[in-house]
Amino acid sequence: MCGIIGYTGPLEASKILLEGLAGLEYRGYDSAGIALCMEDSKICLAKKTGKVKNLKDYCNQQITDSSHCGIGHTRWATHGGVTDTNAHPHQAGKVILIHNGIIENYHALTEEFHLENELISQTDSEVAARVLNRLYEGDPLAAIRKLIELLDGSFSFCIMFEDQPGAIYAIRNVSPLVAASTPSGSLIASDLTALIPYTRNYFVVPEQHIVKLTPYKVHLYQLDDTFTKTYPEMMTVNWNMDAAMKNGFPHFMLKEIHEQPDAMGNTILPRINKGLPDFSEDKIPDSIFETCSQVQIIACGTAMHAGMVARAIMQPVLRIPITVSVASEFRYEEPLIDEKSLVIIISQSGETIDTLAALRLAHQCKSTTLAVVNVKGSTIARESDYVFYTHAGPEIAVASTKAYSVQLAALYMIGCRMALVKGKYTKEQAVSFLGDLLDAIPAMETMIAQKESIGNAASHIIHSPDAFFIGRGLDYAFSLEGALKLKEISYIHSEAYAAGELKHGTIALISDQVPVIAIATQQHVYSKTISNIREVKARGAFIILLAKESAVVDDHLADICIRIPDVDDLFTVFPIAVVLQLIAYYASLKKHLDVDQPRNLAKSVTVE
Ligand code: G6P
């Protein structure tokens, strides 16, 4: 969603802001803008719909004078259409403001401050800028505090005041911000990719604090009566800029598919001790597994699909109820969880707003929370009782690939440890389970090596408006992710169905050449799935079958058969995930679409 960057220091601000915005492009956006504080203290605004490149070209033509302080923004429209006027920054009198989030009471504020005739955009953000301008009497901290007291919703703001040259102020409620003071100047951004070229040391802006950036200092103030100065907890980035570059790959998605075996190793290997899962470094105590009588898994999107696989793996072994919920639903339910529930929160970014709200609800219900998170220091990681960090490195493509695999690896390890602690697995069984998990890594490599032939299979679905993914049991859980991947980047309408459910309606949609991607890797339901495949085949479907190397497949059953290595049934998700990701990738590529930044989607969903 919206990306934020602010810079003040000795260097040319426009260059840093535009490069920073390019680094934030992956979050998903539809317009971009910058505001520069010029040498004469005048403000120069530039805003353009479309890609950051449009803004850059515009700035190159229009901005001739230099500036050393400015703020920049990529907008993902929520209130008001995609227009230059609705793009940020918004200027209201002396205030220049950019915003990520949603101001829920913007309408009431418009009326209260009689702003109807002043507003020039349709955005909630401009309302915040105009209210702040009314409250501003020369003291930025006091005005910002008054503004915050009036707002409902989630937000992070970066603000310049025309009469405070060289200074940038920022505040956040839920929506993330990171900041750093570096020898090249002071920076603030909505995520680390914009800071990494300048520093490895940063801090996460705490809620209920105002940050003030000056060229060589970053100050942090509490929101108390006297604005007490405080010192942030510094953090170090554990990946380098290379990890956020394409490194010769045509797209981030393809690069990230290739990175999966390494990411799996990074996540699993440091947590194996004498062949057993060991979370002592993560400070995750066994007591949370011993005492829990049910597990509630909560997440959104791909992370939720990882949860669906985990449930199918864990429940038969643990013999306790395991429920998977979509965070945006869970947060408005009256959930049946209590102090004996272990709530597992899964989030790549650690900032998804619905997932965060669900975590907070779990705490209200007194449940123990364990977060599986990729981004170090993210809000979900900080607010959870315990954190299991996955080590995927930065994931830039909107369609999640390596983050999914390592979420699965984390959940498999958690399930294994829980089974051991609860006496459902012997040590030998746990060692063998982890051995099978490690065997899944070369199986993923095998499938990555077959990317061209998988790409050829994708050619058969790109002309169809619809595609169906079917499977039973675990294969159904994999299908959900396959369908999501395909629809989000190829715009082919894709649905996943439990194969046995087709006859209850969906089979009416099967006709000549409709692609059906059938996953049949689970031995105990193999023959049943094959029967369901025959049923759709008989109605003219084009079958792409995903089966194990050793599976006996009738010659005439599938139009294309993609074989995965013979890993244990519980672990087929890993090579299957690679196949499904590659089908989606090549479908998007062959349709000449924007693989890494699909339309309307955002990487980090920080609004409800
Ligand atoms: C967005 C992303 C997905 C992601 C989901 C949850 O929809 O495009 O790739 O799975 O959010 O994000 P999270 O960061 O919480 O895993």
XYZ file of C-alpha atoms and ligand atoms in Angstrom:
624
model
C 0.000 0.000 0.000
C 1.084 3.646 0.197
C 4.819 4.137 0.444
C 6.409 6.967 2.405
C 9.878 8.468 2.314
C 11.350 11.591 3.882
C 14.890 12.967 3.614
C 16.781 15.898 5.064
C 20.549 16.235 4.771
C 23.436 17.409 2.603
C 22.508 15.513 -0.570
C 20.103 16.365 -3.377
C 16.710 15.484 -1.884
C 14.793 14.938 -5.136
C 17.233 12.238 -6.230
C 16.996 10.411 -2.906
C 13.213 10.668 -2.778
C 12.709 9.428 -6.341
C 15.133 6.536 -5.835
C 13.451 5.735 -2.522
C 10.027 5.728 -4.171
C 11.334 3.361 -6.849
C 12.447 1.068 -4.014
C 8.938 1.217 -2.525
C 7.161 0.544 -5.837
C 6.738 -3.129 -4.976
C 4.258 -2.255 -2.230
C 1.659 -1.538 -4.959
C 0.505 1.983 -5.935
C -1.230 3.992 -8.607
C 0.319 7.478 -8.353
C 3.332 9.175 -6.820
C 4.436 12.588 -5.655
C 7.124 14.573 -3.871
C 7.317 17.882 -2.032
C 10.639 19.692 -1.744
C 11.562 22.478 0.594
C 13.575 24.810 -1.693
C 16.480 27.075 -0.729
C 14.132 30.096 -0.509
C 11.908 28.067 1.895
C 9.228 27.820 -0.772
C 7.609 24.427 -1.317
C 7.780 22.720 -4.695
C 5.151 20.021 -5.314
C 5.182 17.407 -8.090
C 2.489 14.708 -8.392
C 1.727 12.263 -11.203
C -0.508 9.257 -11.717
C 1.049 6.025 -12.938
C 4.549 4.774 -12.371
C 7.313 6.547 -10.446
C 9.057 6.899 -13.814
C 6.324 9.359 -14.913
C 7.013 11.440 -11.823
C 10.761 11.245 -12.404
C 10.423 12.437 -16.028
C 8.162 15.263 -14.871
C 10.591 16.306 -12.116
C 13.537 16.226 -14.520
C 11.723 18.747 -16.722
C 10.189 20.936 -14.021
C 12.606 21.050 -11.082
C 15.782 22.927 -11.779
C 16.749 24.275 -8.347
C 18.254 22.064 -5.688
C 16.724 21.094 -2.378
C 18.035 19.221 0.642
C 14.790 18.341 2.367
C 11.625 16.698 1.115
C 8.960 14.024 1.404
C 7.725 11.506 -1.175
C 4.771 9.174 -1.489
C 3.365 6.347 -3.581
C -0.446 6.283 -3.315
C -2.735 3.240 -3.383
C -6.131 4.880 -3.782
C -8.684 4.410 -0.996
C -10.663 7.690 -0.945
C -11.038 9.347 -4.345
C -9.966 8.210 -7.794
C -6.499 7.951 -9.279
C -5.751 11.586 -10.246
C -2.813 13.963 -9.930
C -4.825 16.062 -7.466
C -5.595 13.123 -5.202
C -1.939 12.052 -5.179
C 0.121 13.082 -2.146
C 1.724 15.290 -0.806
C -1.186 17.559 0.134
C -0.482 21.171 0.946
C -2.788 23.173 3.221
C -1.392 26.579 4.135
C 1.938 25.993 5.848
C 1.403 22.226 6.162
C 2.634 19.665 3.607
C 1.604 16.128 4.471
C 1.772 12.543 3.189
C -0.279 9.730 4.655
C -0.511 5.941 4.685
C -3.692 4.496 6.204
C -7.303 5.591 6.496
C -8.804 8.456 8.501
C -12.192 6.977 9.360
C -13.772 10.175 10.716
C -12.652 12.428 7.860
C -16.252 13.311 7.048
C -17.024 14.449 10.606
C -13.780 16.474 10.671
C -14.671 18.134 7.364
C -17.923 19.332 8.931
C -16.430 20.251 12.300
C -13.725 22.429 10.711
C -15.981 23.684 7.870
C -13.539 22.489 5.241
C -16.126 21.800 2.507
C -15.110 24.763 0.362
C -11.380 24.419 0.909
C -10.820 20.819 -0.135
C -9.432 20.361 -3.610
C -9.062 16.575 -3.564
C -11.430 13.762 -2.551
C -8.987 12.274 -0.057
C -9.212 11.723 3.683
C -5.525 12.692 3.790
C -6.141 16.267 2.629
C -8.656 16.639 5.470
C -5.883 15.706 7.921
C -3.561 18.282 6.299
C -6.192 21.055 6.507
C -7.114 20.280 10.103
C -3.436 20.332 11.037
C -3.002 23.683 9.313
C -5.877 25.099 11.388
C -4.282 23.773 14.583
C -0.784 25.004 13.764
C 0.353 28.113 15.622
C 4.111 27.810 15.156
C 4.670 24.760 17.393
C 4.726 21.579 15.246
C 4.741 19.128 18.171
C 1.730 20.728 19.851
C -0.238 20.895 16.604
C 0.500 17.280 15.688
C -0.567 16.101 19.134
C -3.851 17.989 18.849
C -4.444 16.489 15.397
C -3.816 12.946 16.622
C -6.312 13.403 19.449
C -8.963 14.155 16.826
C -8.321 11.248 14.468
C -9.914 7.801 14.253
C -8.267 5.203 12.052
C -4.817 4.011 11.127
C -2.152 6.315 9.803
C 1.432 7.169 9.382
C 2.175 10.775 8.459
C 5.287 12.586 7.298
C 4.872 16.342 7.572
C 6.808 19.460 6.612
C 5.898 22.975 7.770
C 6.730 25.769 5.367
C 8.195 27.885 8.187
C 10.376 25.055 9.550
C 12.854 24.533 6.682
C 15.019 21.442 6.870
C 12.784 19.666 9.390
C 10.450 16.712 8.830
C 7.986 15.474 11.435
C 6.373 12.050 11.504
C 3.953 10.050 13.598
C 2.276 6.679 13.243
C -0.692 4.764 14.535
C -0.514 1.132 13.350
C 0.851 1.878 9.832
C 4.614 1.241 9.921
C 7.526 3.697 9.723
C 11.269 3.177 10.094
C 13.859 5.933 10.518
C 17.617 6.393 10.590
C 20.251 9.029 11.100
C 23.156 8.417 8.706
C 26.298 10.274 7.581
C 24.376 11.051 4.351
C 21.509 12.686 6.254
C 18.338 11.657 8.099
C 15.764 9.364 6.519
C 12.330 8.021 7.311
C 10.314 5.518 5.254
C 7.467 3.081 5.360
C 9.900 0.205 4.980
C 13.525 -0.678 4.956
C 14.082 -1.017 1.227
C 14.216 2.790 1.001
C 16.801 3.086 3.816
C 19.155 0.233 2.947
C 21.254 2.159 0.359
C 22.283 4.559 3.161
C 22.470 2.544 6.355
C 22.095 -0.832 8.037
C 21.094 0.700 11.383
C 17.569 1.938 11.885
C 14.720 2.052 14.358
C 11.047 1.284 14.133
C 9.098 4.439 14.999
C 7.093 3.572 18.117
C 3.392 4.445 18.280
C 2.459 7.426 20.486
C 5.701 9.219 19.602
C 6.590 12.080 17.276
C 9.804 11.882 15.258
C 11.607 15.012 14.165
C 14.273 14.694 11.490
C 16.900 17.376 11.031
C 19.857 17.022 8.631
C 22.088 15.124 11.073
C 19.818 14.132 13.951
C 16.644 12.210 14.514
C 14.758 13.113 17.707
C 11.998 11.074 19.271
C 9.403 12.673 21.559
C 6.762 11.023 23.709
C 3.252 12.361 23.342
C 3.114 13.459 26.990
C 2.541 17.000 28.328
C 6.172 18.036 27.993
C 7.130 16.010 24.913
C 9.782 14.086 26.843
C 12.711 13.113 24.620
C 13.345 9.403 24.414
C 15.844 7.122 22.683
C 14.783 4.539 20.157
C 15.746 0.890 20.227
C 18.206 0.553 17.344
C 18.070 -2.450 15.026
C 20.379 -3.805 12.329
C 19.254 -5.031 8.927
C 20.195 -8.678 8.409
C 20.220 -8.615 4.612
C 22.039 -6.470 2.060
C 20.922 -4.423 -0.922
C 21.725 -7.315 -3.246
C 18.838 -9.237 -1.735
C 16.473 -6.498 -2.901
C 17.837 -6.442 -6.496
C 16.883 -8.641 -9.427
C 20.470 -9.890 -9.864
C 20.098 -10.846 -13.503
C 16.599 -12.318 -13.241
C 13.940 -10.686 -15.431
C 11.523 -10.437 -12.506
C 11.673 -10.472 -8.722
C 9.118 -13.287 -8.687
C 11.349 -15.625 -10.697
C 14.331 -14.702 -8.546
C 12.349 -15.358 -5.390
C 11.141 -18.739 -6.717
C 14.805 -19.623 -7.240
C 15.749 -18.459 -3.742
C 13.388 -20.900 -2.041
C 15.780 -23.788 -1.385
C 18.243 -21.407 0.332
C 15.503 -19.669 2.286
C 14.227 -23.069 3.470
C 17.719 -24.005 4.649
C 18.140 -20.655 6.440
C 14.850 -21.123 8.255
C 15.176 -24.812 9.162
C 18.848 -25.589 9.751
C 19.642 -23.198 12.663
C 16.669 -24.726 14.510
C 17.752 -28.353 14.328
C 19.633 -29.722 17.303
C 20.535 -33.417 17.369
C 17.997 -34.009 14.640
C 15.150 -32.433 16.645
C 13.416 -29.043 16.348
C 14.898 -26.679 18.907
C 13.482 -23.167 19.473
C 15.672 -22.153 22.401
C 17.361 -19.393 20.365
C 13.895 -18.049 19.521
C 13.026 -18.121 23.236
C 9.855 -20.092 22.469
C 9.226 -22.268 25.536
C 7.752 -25.773 25.355
C 5.204 -24.745 27.981
C 3.118 -22.979 25.318
C 2.765 -26.262 23.464
C 2.225 -28.353 26.601
C -0.661 -26.319 27.942
C -2.633 -25.529 24.821
C -5.857 -27.399 24.245
C -6.560 -25.888 20.840
C -4.693 -24.004 18.121
C -6.170 -21.045 16.277
C -4.272 -20.014 13.145
C -4.962 -16.519 11.753
C -3.624 -14.868 8.604
C -4.515 -13.323 5.239
C -3.899 -14.337 1.636
C -1.017 -16.672 0.968
C -0.114 -16.772 4.659
C -3.625 -18.078 5.376
C -3.100 -20.804 2.788
C 0.079 -21.828 4.593
C -2.114 -22.089 7.700
C -4.554 -24.373 5.842
C -1.719 -26.774 5.012
C -0.450 -26.637 8.601
C -3.882 -27.529 9.943
C -4.106 -30.542 7.645
C -0.664 -31.689 8.824
C -1.015 -31.003 12.548
C -4.556 -31.944 13.477
C -4.349 -35.688 12.736
C -1.167 -35.925 14.809
C -1.986 -33.611 17.702
C -5.641 -34.679 18.011
C -6.683 -31.235 19.252
C -8.921 -28.779 17.400
C -6.998 -26.602 14.950
C -8.919 -23.829 13.279
C -7.762 -21.526 10.479
C -9.377 -18.107 10.172
C -9.133 -15.255 7.716
C -7.993 -12.314 9.833
C -10.503 -9.820 8.412
C -13.349 -12.150 9.501
C -11.873 -13.300 12.782
C -11.461 -9.747 14.089
C -15.218 -9.137 13.938
C -16.295 -12.497 15.326
C -16.689 -13.534 18.919
C -13.989 -16.164 18.792
C -14.022 -19.310 20.910
C -10.504 -18.867 22.216
C -9.240 -18.471 25.771
C -6.120 -18.723 27.920
C -5.675 -22.352 26.885
C -5.559 -21.503 23.197
C -2.365 -21.092 21.240
C -2.956 -18.486 18.540
C -0.522 -18.732 15.635
C -0.386 -15.549 13.589
C 1.242 -15.814 10.160
C 2.411 -12.741 8.263
C 5.260 -12.137 5.855
C 5.282 -8.367 6.379
C 4.214 -8.394 10.005
C 2.124 -5.291 9.216
C -1.125 -6.556 7.664
C -3.701 -4.531 9.494
C -6.413 -7.197 9.823
C -3.884 -9.736 11.061
C -2.611 -7.236 13.593
C -6.152 -6.527 14.802
C -6.750 -10.283 15.157
C -3.567 -10.578 17.223
C -4.787 -7.820 19.538
C -8.148 -9.574 19.889
C -6.363 -12.816 20.788
C -4.561 -10.959 23.570
C -7.872 -9.592 24.846
C -9.065 -13.207 25.021
C -5.923 -13.978 27.092
C -4.616 -16.483 24.563
C -0.909 -17.098 24.037
C 0.279 -15.750 20.695
C 3.063 -17.064 18.515
C 3.823 -15.098 15.340
C 5.453 -16.567 12.239
C 6.852 -13.416 10.644
C 9.460 -12.574 8.015
C 10.143 -8.881 8.696
C 12.265 -8.295 11.762
C 10.916 -5.742 14.220
C 7.534 -5.484 12.448
C 4.484 -4.580 14.507
C 3.102 -8.123 14.681
C 6.518 -9.442 15.697
C 6.786 -6.828 18.435
C 3.314 -7.322 19.826
C 3.222 -11.143 19.848
C 4.169 -13.103 22.949
C 6.621 -15.188 20.911
C 8.087 -14.872 17.427
C 9.365 -17.466 15.004
C 11.220 -15.445 12.368
C 11.352 -16.941 8.915
C 14.518 -16.142 7.015
C 13.276 -15.571 3.485
C 15.038 -12.204 3.101
C 13.109 -9.366 1.489
C 10.256 -10.482 -0.756
C 9.642 -7.831 -3.407
C 7.218 -9.412 -5.911
C 3.626 -8.861 -4.828
C 2.836 -12.539 -5.397
C 4.292 -14.342 -2.418
C 6.538 -17.340 -3.173
C 9.522 -17.850 -0.902
C 7.696 -16.361 2.077
C 5.018 -19.081 1.662
C 7.553 -21.915 1.582
C 9.331 -20.753 4.691
C 6.037 -20.126 6.502
C 5.252 -23.768 5.764
C 8.698 -24.847 6.949
C 8.171 -22.889 10.181
C 4.721 -24.386 10.736
C 5.957 -27.929 10.045
C 8.688 -27.405 12.645
C 6.242 -25.951 15.156
C 3.881 -28.877 14.567
C 6.725 -31.330 15.044
C 7.905 -29.697 18.273
C 4.360 -29.599 19.590
C 3.844 -33.289 18.769
C 7.069 -34.121 20.599
C 6.182 -32.044 23.656
C 2.657 -33.450 23.791
C 3.959 -37.028 23.541
C 2.328 -37.596 20.140
C 5.701 -38.153 18.457
C 8.619 -40.151 19.781
C 12.071 -38.635 19.305
C 12.619 -41.058 16.428
C 9.431 -39.950 14.712
C 10.391 -36.290 15.131
C 13.876 -36.911 13.711
C 12.382 -38.735 10.762
C 9.819 -35.930 10.199
C 12.584 -33.319 10.061
C 14.595 -35.546 7.725
C 11.619 -35.607 5.355
C 11.316 -31.824 5.633
C 14.957 -31.436 4.604
C 14.404 -33.849 1.700
C 11.796 -31.455 0.381
C 14.541 -28.907 -0.406
C 16.214 -30.880 -3.241
C 12.729 -31.771 -4.481
C 12.072 -28.027 -4.873
C 15.370 -27.658 -6.757
C 14.329 -30.452 -9.117
C 11.152 -28.570 -10.021
C 12.927 -25.219 -10.416
C 15.253 -26.916 -12.921
C 12.175 -27.873 -14.976
C 10.896 -24.322 -15.234
C 10.903 -24.238 -19.054
C 8.705 -27.306 -19.433
C 6.373 -26.027 -16.706
C 6.274 -22.750 -18.639
C 5.145 -24.680 -21.720
C 2.280 -26.156 -19.700
C 1.242 -22.618 -18.752
C 0.849 -21.785 -22.468
C -2.221 -24.015 -22.497
C -4.167 -21.950 -20.006
C -3.497 -18.372 -21.044
C -6.288 -18.164 -23.620
C -8.940 -19.361 -21.220
C -10.868 -16.878 -19.051
C -11.197 -19.508 -16.300
C -9.128 -22.231 -14.698
C -9.914 -24.724 -11.949
C -7.602 -26.277 -9.402
C -8.740 -29.507 -7.782
C -7.388 -31.871 -5.153
C -8.383 -33.741 -2.002
C -7.073 -33.363 1.547
C -3.663 -31.708 1.541
C -3.836 -31.420 -2.241
C -6.919 -29.236 -1.823
C -5.003 -26.941 0.554
C -2.263 -26.629 -2.093
C -4.896 -25.907 -4.764
C -6.086 -22.835 -2.880
C -2.669 -21.252 -3.161
C -2.289 -22.333 -6.804
C -5.562 -20.624 -7.725
C -4.654 -17.454 -5.830
C -1.231 -17.270 -7.478
C -2.675 -17.690 -10.975
C -5.496 -15.176 -10.582
C -3.410 -12.456 -8.942
C -0.783 -12.191 -11.654
C -2.394 -13.602 -14.834
C -5.914 -12.200 -14.218
C -7.332 -15.581 -15.248
C -10.338 -16.314 -13.070
C -9.155 -19.318 -11.034
C -10.963 -21.325 -8.405
C -9.849 -24.126 -6.141
C -12.256 -26.928 -5.305
C -12.088 -30.002 -3.153
C -12.235 -32.560 -5.965
C -15.150 -34.424 -4.399
C -17.216 -31.246 -4.258
C -17.169 -30.589 -8.014
C -20.319 -32.545 -8.646
C -22.279 -30.224 -6.383
C -22.290 -27.342 -8.827
C -18.905 -26.457 -10.256
C -18.844 -29.233 -12.820
C -21.537 -27.231 -14.656
C -18.751 -24.809 -15.605
C -16.570 -27.484 -17.166
C -16.737 -27.549 -20.951
C -14.430 -28.013 -23.900
C -10.803 -27.076 -23.182
C -11.426 -25.456 -19.765
C -8.108 -25.929 -17.969
C -8.228 -28.041 -14.814
C -5.035 -28.260 -12.810
C -5.443 -31.473 -10.836
C -3.167 -32.216 -7.890
C -2.967 -35.874 -6.891
C -0.117 -36.489 -4.471
C -1.943 -38.026 -1.498
C -1.896 -41.790 -1.693
C -4.901 -42.456 0.543
C -7.227 -40.448 -1.732
C -5.338 -40.928 -4.992
C -7.871 -43.212 -6.709
C -10.748 -40.939 -5.624
C -9.037 -37.882 -7.128
C -8.332 -39.789 -10.331
C -12.059 -40.603 -10.600
C -12.884 -36.897 -10.246
C -10.328 -36.080 -12.950
C -12.009 -38.594 -15.256
C -15.332 -36.873 -14.657
C -14.030 -33.482 -15.820
C -12.025 -35.050 -18.627
C -15.237 -36.687 -19.882
C -16.725 -33.197 -20.141
C -13.902 -31.889 -22.278
C -11.574 -30.282 -19.706
C -7.904 -29.773 -20.524
C -6.112 -31.617 -17.719
C -2.756 -30.617 -16.282
C -2.026 -33.312 -13.722
C 0.521 -32.893 -10.932
C 1.500 -36.295 -9.570
C 4.430 -38.081 -7.961
C 7.136 -39.690 -10.055
C 6.061 -43.192 -9.088
C 2.295 -42.674 -9.433
C 0.662 -44.911 -12.003
C -1.167 -42.623 -14.414
C -3.329 -43.874 -17.271
C -1.886 -42.626 -20.595
C -5.115 -40.924 -21.685
C -6.025 -39.298 -18.394
C -4.032 -36.070 -18.567
C -3.208 -33.741 -21.442
C -0.044 -32.770 -19.587
C 1.434 -34.587 -16.608
C 4.000 -32.835 -14.425
C 5.856 -35.253 -12.154
C 7.291 -34.267 -8.779
C 9.915 -36.270 -6.867
C 8.713 -39.065 -4.584
C 8.863 -37.230 -1.240
C 6.639 -38.418 1.610
C 2.962 -37.464 1.125
C 3.068 -34.924 3.969
C 5.825 -32.949 2.237
C 4.648 -32.781 -1.379
C 3.534 -29.182 -0.847
C 7.107 -27.965 -1.283
C 7.739 -29.190 -4.868
C 4.057 -28.632 -5.724
C 4.290 -24.991 -4.563
C 7.175 -24.428 -6.979
C 5.161 -25.908 -9.867
C 2.104 -23.779 -9.071
C 4.220 -20.633 -8.743
C 5.913 -21.322 -12.087
C 2.574 -21.958 -13.834
C 1.336 -18.583 -12.576
C 4.616 -16.832 -13.412
C 4.738 -18.085 -16.994
C 1.022 -17.467 -17.547
C 1.546 -13.837 -16.537
C 4.720 -13.548 -18.610
C 3.120 -15.052 -21.703
C 0.204 -12.645 -21.351
C 2.741 -9.774 -21.236
C 1.472 -8.598 -17.854
C 3.297 -6.864 -15.035
C 4.430 -9.962 -13.127
C 5.881 -8.228 -10.079
C 3.323 -5.457 -9.674
C -0.083 -6.797 -10.692
C -2.921 -4.316 -11.029
C -4.813 -3.225 -7.904
C -2.705 -5.340 -5.530
C -0.422 -4.292 -2.715
C 2.365 -6.198 -1.037
C 1.700 -4.926 2.423
C -1.985 -4.382 3.152
C -2.024 -1.678 5.785
C -5.654 -0.608 5.410
C -8.775 -2.632 6.233
C -1.229 -9.267 0.399
C -0.064 -9.824 -0.394
C -0.038 -11.347 -0.247
C 0.030 -11.729 1.214
C -1.089 -11.089 2.034
C -0.831 -11.231 3.528
O -2.421 -9.688 -0.167
O -0.177 -9.481 -1.756
O 1.099 -11.846 -0.920
O -0.055 -13.120 1.335
O -1.160 -9.682 1.767
O 0.334 -10.513 3.828
P 1.272 -10.811 5.054
O 2.368 -9.808 4.946
O 0.435 -10.619 6.280
O 1.758 -12.219 4.929
